[in-house]
């Protein structure tokens, strides 16, 4: 996907529209993972928008993809800032009146925080893919292994194709923060009871960065408006590893709502 750019507080952010340009109703807003960007969603946003007959917007946060770089190190509250300060401005700048948030990993956590504080009612529903609401030993182990692959394997070269000059900023901005002592007790569960919109919480059954306790905690925190599914034969990226199953689950959830 070739994106345009918008400027938020002096920072250029890459973005791209997908789906039905004339569609009415909520816009799907795709929020990428800690190593993601516009291009790393690959064909999933277009496929989901086509399945639902809606429009969607994908953007790269600062420090990722073809967006401007950001200052490092990131603080433990970096996801809160993205959810409460940056995302509202992105939606305003893009003219999004009604939104369905589709968040993967870090993007899922951003979706949860944002939805909990959406006093204006712009968010109509949320879908999370492998979201985290607390740090786990499995998460730390997976992130350490990613660092080894980045510094001694081919992960840096593979990511550089998507992030270009931002590759080190993208990787260490995520990796250093999650491995920092200040992030050990990171927890978002206090935000969950304030989410009042329908939520679909998805995770791969073999997710290498989080256990099913993440899903259980999110559903318990949100309450009766939350649904969930563990996707078999799937790791941390359901939209890439099991795209047809993921699209089908989201379509079934969202069709009555949009």
mmCIF file of C-alpha atoms in Angstrom:
data_model
loop_
_atom_site.group_PDB
_atom_site.id
_atom_site.type_symbol
_atom_site.label_atom_id
_atom_site.label_comp_id
_atom_site.label_asym_id
_atom_site.label_seq_id
_atom_site.Cartn_x
_atom_site.Cartn_y
_atom_site.Cartn_z
ATOM 1 C CA UNK A 1 0.000 0.000 0.000
ATOM 2 C CA UNK A 2 1.279 3.459 -0.951
ATOM 3 C CA UNK A 3 0.221 6.012 1.615
ATOM 4 C CA UNK A 4 -0.249 9.765 1.867
ATOM 5 C CA UNK A 5 0.801 11.806 4.880
ATOM 6 C CA UNK A 6 -1.019 13.893 7.468
ATOM 7 C CA UNK A 7 0.662 16.209 9.975
ATOM 8 C CA UNK A 8 -0.201 15.778 13.652
ATOM 9 C CA UNK A 9 1.476 18.203 16.070
ATOM 10 C CA UNK A 10 4.279 18.788 13.565
ATOM 11 C CA UNK A 11 4.873 15.058 12.898
ATOM 12 C CA UNK A 12 4.174 13.546 9.477
ATOM 13 C CA UNK A 13 2.213 10.293 9.736
ATOM 14 C CA UNK A 14 1.799 7.926 6.819
ATOM 15 C CA UNK A 15 -1.784 6.830 6.121
ATOM 16 C CA UNK A 16 -3.805 5.000 3.474
ATOM 17 C CA UNK A 17 -7.526 4.669 2.751
ATOM 18 C CA UNK A 18 -8.920 1.263 1.782
ATOM 19 C CA UNK A 19 -12.321 -0.166 0.922
ATOM 20 C CA UNK A 20 -15.468 1.501 -0.375
ATOM 21 C CA UNK A 21 -14.811 5.215 -0.830
ATOM 22 C CA UNK A 22 -18.533 6.088 -0.895
ATOM 23 C CA UNK A 23 -19.551 3.785 1.960
ATOM 24 C CA UNK A 24 -21.662 5.250 4.749
ATOM 25 C CA UNK A 25 -21.415 4.336 8.402
ATOM 26 C CA UNK A 26 -18.412 3.664 10.645
ATOM 27 C CA UNK A 27 -14.867 3.663 9.284
ATOM 28 C CA UNK A 28 -12.604 0.760 10.231
ATOM 29 C CA UNK A 29 -9.461 2.215 11.844
ATOM 30 C CA UNK A 30 -6.496 -0.165 11.780
ATOM 31 C CA UNK A 31 -3.978 0.209 14.625
ATOM 32 C CA UNK A 32 -0.751 -1.707 14.061
ATOM 33 C CA UNK A 33 1.442 -3.746 16.382
ATOM 34 C CA UNK A 34 4.701 -2.749 18.068
ATOM 35 C CA UNK A 35 6.756 -3.610 14.954
ATOM 36 C CA UNK A 36 4.050 -2.821 12.411
ATOM 37 C CA UNK A 37 3.176 -0.080 9.954
ATOM 38 C CA UNK A 38 0.818 0.523 7.029
ATOM 39 C CA UNK A 39 2.555 -1.953 4.718
ATOM 40 C CA UNK A 40 2.863 -4.744 7.286
ATOM 41 C CA UNK A 41 -0.915 -5.141 7.468
ATOM 42 C CA UNK A 42 -0.521 -6.461 3.903
ATOM 43 C CA UNK A 43 -3.901 -7.237 2.283
ATOM 44 C CA UNK A 44 -5.942 -7.695 5.442
ATOM 45 C CA UNK A 45 -7.516 -4.207 5.724
ATOM 46 C CA UNK A 46 -8.710 -4.296 2.121
ATOM 47 C CA UNK A 47 -10.073 -7.835 2.501
ATOM 48 C CA UNK A 48 -11.981 -6.977 5.676
ATOM 49 C CA UNK A 49 -13.393 -3.748 4.256
ATOM 50 C CA UNK A 50 -14.533 -5.566 1.113
ATOM 51 C CA UNK A 51 -16.166 -8.312 3.182
ATOM 52 C CA UNK A 52 -18.170 -5.693 5.091
ATOM 53 C CA UNK A 53 -18.691 -3.143 2.311
ATOM 54 C CA UNK A 54 -17.146 -0.331 4.356
ATOM 55 C CA UNK A 55 -14.248 2.107 4.234
ATOM 56 C CA UNK A 56 -11.096 1.852 6.336
ATOM 57 C CA UNK A 57 -8.024 3.874 7.191
ATOM 58 C CA UNK A 58 -4.581 2.488 8.050
ATOM 59 C CA UNK A 59 -1.804 4.663 9.465
ATOM 60 C CA UNK A 60 1.736 4.301 10.790
ATOM 61 C CA UNK A 61 2.497 5.795 14.185
ATOM 62 C CA UNK A 62 5.512 8.057 14.626
ATOM 63 C CA UNK A 63 8.733 6.063 14.375
ATOM 64 C CA UNK A 64 7.249 3.439 12.046
ATOM 65 C CA UNK A 65 6.997 2.839 8.314
ATOM 66 C CA UNK A 66 7.197 6.044 6.274
ATOM 67 C CA UNK A 67 6.111 8.304 9.150
ATOM 68 C CA UNK A 68 8.529 10.694 10.842
ATOM 69 C CA UNK A 69 10.854 9.311 13.493
ATOM 70 C CA UNK A 70 10.145 9.796 17.188
ATOM 71 C CA UNK A 71 12.282 10.449 20.251
ATOM 72 C CA UNK A 72 13.643 7.468 22.181
ATOM 73 C CA UNK A 73 13.462 5.958 24.705
ATOM 74 C CA UNK A 74 9.695 5.683 24.876
ATOM 75 C CA UNK A 75 8.176 6.019 28.369
ATOM 76 C CA UNK A 76 6.091 3.183 29.859
ATOM 77 C CA UNK A 77 3.018 5.331 29.136
ATOM 78 C CA UNK A 78 3.665 5.532 25.387
ATOM 79 C CA UNK A 79 0.519 3.534 24.521
ATOM 80 C CA UNK A 80 -1.588 5.835 26.689
ATOM 81 C CA UNK A 81 -0.271 8.867 24.813
ATOM 82 C CA UNK A 82 -1.026 7.251 21.452
ATOM 83 C CA UNK A 83 -4.560 6.363 22.546
ATOM 84 C CA UNK A 84 -5.539 9.557 24.335
ATOM 85 C CA UNK A 85 -3.570 12.250 22.498
ATOM 86 C CA UNK A 86 -2.550 11.126 19.015
ATOM 87 C CA UNK A 87 -5.415 8.877 17.874
ATOM 88 C CA UNK A 88 -8.154 11.490 18.492
ATOM 89 C CA UNK A 89 -6.197 13.962 16.353
ATOM 90 C CA UNK A 90 -5.718 11.370 13.607
ATOM 91 C CA UNK A 91 -9.463 10.677 13.529
ATOM 92 C CA UNK A 92 -10.241 14.402 13.486
ATOM 93 C CA UNK A 93 -7.726 15.064 10.702
ATOM 94 C CA UNK A 94 -9.121 12.184 8.625
ATOM 95 C CA UNK A 95 -12.709 13.357 9.166
ATOM 96 C CA UNK A 96 -13.806 10.123 10.826
ATOM 97 C CA UNK A 97 -17.167 10.707 12.500
ATOM 98 C CA UNK A 98 -17.837 7.088 13.529
ATOM 99 C CA UNK A 99 -15.106 4.489 14.027
ATOM 100 C CA UNK A 100 -14.597 0.806 14.598
ATOM 101 C CA UNK A 101 -11.126 0.242 16.005
ATOM 102 C CA UNK A 102 -9.225 -2.813 14.740
ATOM 103 C CA UNK A 103 -6.065 -3.141 16.835
ATOM 104 C CA UNK A 104 -3.265 -5.703 16.660
ATOM 105 C CA UNK A 105 -1.053 -6.282 19.734
ATOM 106 C CA UNK A 106 0.099 -2.784 20.829
ATOM 107 C CA UNK A 107 -2.624 -1.450 18.544
ATOM 108 C CA UNK A 108 -5.171 -3.537 20.424
ATOM 109 C CA UNK A 109 -4.019 -2.068 23.709
ATOM 110 C CA UNK A 110 -4.321 1.421 22.187
ATOM 111 C CA UNK A 111 -7.873 0.575 21.055
ATOM 112 C CA UNK A 112 -8.846 -0.486 24.578
ATOM 113 C CA UNK A 113 -7.459 2.658 26.207
ATOM 114 C CA UNK A 114 -9.052 4.937 23.618
ATOM 115 C CA UNK A 115 -12.466 3.249 23.825
ATOM 116 C CA UNK A 116 -12.460 3.582 27.613
ATOM 117 C CA UNK A 117 -12.142 7.369 27.313
ATOM 118 C CA UNK A 118 -14.403 7.967 24.301
ATOM 119 C CA UNK A 119 -16.804 10.390 25.947
ATOM 120 C CA UNK A 120 -17.978 11.714 22.573
ATOM 121 C CA UNK A 121 -19.206 8.281 21.487
ATOM 122 C CA UNK A 122 -17.294 8.244 18.199
ATOM 123 C CA UNK A 123 -16.195 4.609 18.675
ATOM 124 C CA UNK A 124 -18.986 2.169 17.848
ATOM 125 C CA UNK A 125 -17.114 -1.111 18.429
ATOM 126 C CA UNK A 126 -13.622 -2.487 18.878
ATOM 127 C CA UNK A 127 -11.821 -5.601 17.700
ATOM 128 C CA UNK A 128 -8.498 -6.610 19.227
ATOM 129 C CA UNK A 129 -6.033 -9.113 17.807
ATOM 130 C CA UNK A 130 -3.511 -10.370 20.397
ATOM 131 C CA UNK A 131 -3.930 -7.340 22.660
ATOM 132 C CA UNK A 132 -2.131 -7.125 26.009
ATOM 133 C CA UNK A 133 -3.437 -5.609 29.232
ATOM 134 C CA UNK A 134 -0.550 -6.706 31.456
ATOM 135 C CA UNK A 135 3.023 -7.881 31.060
ATOM 136 C CA UNK A 136 3.723 -11.619 31.263
ATOM 137 C CA UNK A 137 6.859 -13.729 31.458
ATOM 138 C CA UNK A 138 5.935 -15.227 28.087
ATOM 139 C CA UNK A 139 5.809 -11.721 26.617
ATOM 140 C CA UNK A 140 9.250 -10.890 27.994
ATOM 141 C CA UNK A 141 10.699 -14.149 26.693
ATOM 142 C CA UNK A 142 9.303 -13.541 23.205
ATOM 143 C CA UNK A 143 10.578 -9.966 23.159
ATOM 144 C CA UNK A 144 14.064 -11.084 24.232
ATOM 145 C CA UNK A 145 14.063 -13.636 21.417
ATOM 146 C CA UNK A 146 13.028 -10.917 18.963
ATOM 147 C CA UNK A 147 15.987 -8.802 20.102
ATOM 148 C CA UNK A 148 18.357 -11.691 19.472
ATOM 149 C CA UNK A 149 16.881 -12.180 15.995
ATOM 150 C CA UNK A 150 17.176 -8.444 15.277
ATOM 151 C CA UNK A 151 20.788 -8.093 16.432
ATOM 152 C CA UNK A 152 22.248 -11.404 15.235
ATOM 153 C CA UNK A 153 19.782 -12.751 12.660
ATOM 154 C CA UNK A 154 17.941 -11.411 9.637
ATOM 155 C CA UNK A 155 15.031 -9.674 11.396
ATOM 156 C CA UNK A 156 16.565 -6.215 10.963
ATOM 157 C CA UNK A 157 16.913 -6.713 7.205
ATOM 158 C CA UNK A 158 13.354 -8.003 6.930
ATOM 159 C CA UNK A 159 11.929 -5.075 8.892
ATOM 160 C CA UNK A 160 14.037 -2.514 7.023
ATOM 161 C CA UNK A 161 12.054 -3.244 3.859
ATOM 162 C CA UNK A 162 8.992 -1.792 5.575
ATOM 163 C CA UNK A 163 10.415 0.788 7.975
ATOM 164 C CA UNK A 164 13.369 2.083 5.977
ATOM 165 C CA UNK A 165 15.348 4.631 7.992
ATOM 166 C CA UNK A 166 12.955 4.068 10.915
ATOM 167 C CA UNK A 167 13.955 0.437 11.407
ATOM 168 C CA UNK A 168 16.055 0.959 14.548
ATOM 169 C CA UNK A 169 13.602 3.501 15.955
ATOM 170 C CA UNK A 170 10.702 1.101 15.412
ATOM 171 C CA UNK A 171 12.442 -1.888 16.913
ATOM 172 C CA UNK A 172 14.168 -0.388 19.937
ATOM 173 C CA UNK A 173 11.262 1.946 20.692
ATOM 174 C CA UNK A 174 9.166 -1.177 21.215
ATOM 175 C CA UNK A 175 11.748 -3.644 22.490
ATOM 176 C CA UNK A 176 13.591 -1.426 24.976
ATOM 177 C CA UNK A 177 10.342 -0.253 26.542
ATOM 178 C CA UNK A 178 8.838 -3.706 26.993
ATOM 179 C CA UNK A 179 12.084 -4.995 28.533
ATOM 180 C CA UNK A 180 12.546 -2.008 30.843
ATOM 181 C CA UNK A 181 12.189 -2.364 34.601
ATOM 182 C CA UNK A 182 9.461 0.289 34.575
ATOM 183 C CA UNK A 183 7.310 -1.838 32.283
ATOM 184 C CA UNK A 184 7.285 -4.930 34.483
ATOM 185 C CA UNK A 185 4.148 -3.810 36.316
ATOM 186 C CA UNK A 186 2.457 -2.245 33.275
ATOM 187 C CA UNK A 187 -1.281 -2.932 33.447
ATOM 188 C CA UNK A 188 -4.377 -1.640 31.631
ATOM 189 C CA UNK A 189 -7.089 -3.570 33.486
ATOM 190 C CA UNK A 190 -8.357 -0.432 35.247
ATOM 191 C CA UNK A 191 -9.456 0.982 31.860
ATOM 192 C CA UNK A 192 -11.630 -1.977 30.889
ATOM 193 C CA UNK A 193 -14.799 -1.369 32.969
ATOM 194 C CA UNK A 194 -15.233 2.017 31.230
ATOM 195 C CA UNK A 195 -15.582 0.378 27.791
ATOM 196 C CA UNK A 196 -19.273 0.312 26.923
ATOM 197 C CA UNK A 197 -19.201 -0.536 23.202
ATOM 198 C CA UNK A 198 -19.316 -4.082 21.779
ATOM 199 C CA UNK A 199 -15.867 -5.699 21.729
ATOM 200 C CA UNK A 200 -14.475 -8.759 19.988
ATOM 201 C CA UNK A 201 -11.281 -10.079 21.583
ATOM 202 C CA UNK A 202 -9.296 -12.449 19.341
ATOM 203 C CA UNK A 203 -6.008 -14.230 19.955
ATOM 204 C CA UNK A 204 -4.086 -17.083 18.397
ATOM 205 C CA UNK A 205 -4.092 -20.229 20.523
ATOM 206 C CA UNK A 206 -0.307 -20.459 20.041
ATOM 207 C CA UNK A 207 0.485 -16.775 20.537
ATOM 208 C CA UNK A 208 4.184 -16.532 21.424
ATOM 209 C CA UNK A 209 3.762 -13.148 23.158
ATOM 210 C CA UNK A 210 0.732 -13.699 25.375
ATOM 211 C CA UNK A 211 -1.285 -16.401 27.119
ATOM 212 C CA UNK A 212 -5.088 -16.858 27.059
ATOM 213 C CA UNK A 213 -5.123 -15.062 30.415
ATOM 214 C CA UNK A 214 -4.944 -11.840 28.366
ATOM 215 C CA UNK A 215 -8.232 -12.658 26.644
ATOM 216 C CA UNK A 216 -9.868 -13.749 29.899
ATOM 217 C CA UNK A 217 -8.831 -10.550 31.663
ATOM 218 C CA UNK A 218 -10.094 -8.302 28.872
ATOM 219 C CA UNK A 219 -13.469 -10.046 28.656
ATOM 220 C CA UNK A 220 -13.892 -10.059 32.441
ATOM 221 C CA UNK A 221 -12.964 -6.388 32.650
ATOM 222 C CA UNK A 222 -15.310 -5.204 29.895
ATOM 223 C CA UNK A 223 -18.193 -7.460 30.875
ATOM 224 C CA UNK A 224 -21.222 -8.585 28.895
ATOM 225 C CA UNK A 225 -20.506 -6.461 25.802
ATOM 226 C CA UNK A 226 -17.322 -8.455 25.088
ATOM 227 C CA UNK A 227 -17.022 -11.605 22.979
ATOM 228 C CA UNK A 228 -13.875 -13.634 22.406
ATOM 229 C CA UNK A 229 -12.305 -16.446 20.424
ATOM 230 C CA UNK A 230 -9.006 -18.310 20.500
ATOM 231 C CA UNK A 231 -8.029 -19.163 16.926
ATOM 232 C CA UNK A 232 -6.467 -22.644 16.506
ATOM 233 C CA UNK A 233 -3.174 -23.175 14.676
ATOM 234 C CA UNK A 234 -2.359 -19.496 15.035
ATOM 235 C CA UNK A 235 0.357 -17.433 16.677
ATOM 236 C CA UNK A 236 0.625 -13.708 17.333
ATOM 237 C CA UNK A 237 -0.795 -12.439 14.014
ATOM 238 C CA UNK A 238 -4.262 -13.928 13.349
ATOM 239 C CA UNK A 239 -4.881 -11.574 10.408
ATOM 240 C CA UNK A 240 -1.797 -12.921 8.612
ATOM 241 C CA UNK A 241 -1.661 -16.519 9.841
ATOM 242 C CA UNK A 242 -5.395 -17.281 9.649
ATOM 243 C CA UNK A 243 -6.804 -14.441 7.524
ATOM 244 C CA UNK A 244 -9.949 -16.185 6.299
ATOM 245 C CA UNK A 245 -10.942 -17.290 9.790
ATOM 246 C CA UNK A 246 -10.166 -13.848 11.193
ATOM 247 C CA UNK A 247 -12.166 -12.017 8.521
ATOM 248 C CA UNK A 248 -15.111 -14.393 9.053
ATOM 249 C CA UNK A 249 -15.127 -13.870 12.831
ATOM 250 C CA UNK A 250 -14.941 -10.092 12.529
ATOM 251 C CA UNK A 251 -17.559 -9.969 9.774
ATOM 252 C CA UNK A 252 -20.002 -12.008 11.874
ATOM 253 C CA UNK A 253 -19.404 -9.709 14.843
ATOM 254 C CA UNK A 254 -19.609 -6.386 13.000
ATOM 255 C CA UNK A 255 -22.354 -6.929 10.420
ATOM 256 C CA UNK A 256 -25.221 -6.395 12.902
ATOM 257 C CA UNK A 257 -23.491 -3.253 14.212
ATOM 258 C CA UNK A 258 -22.733 -1.390 11.000
#
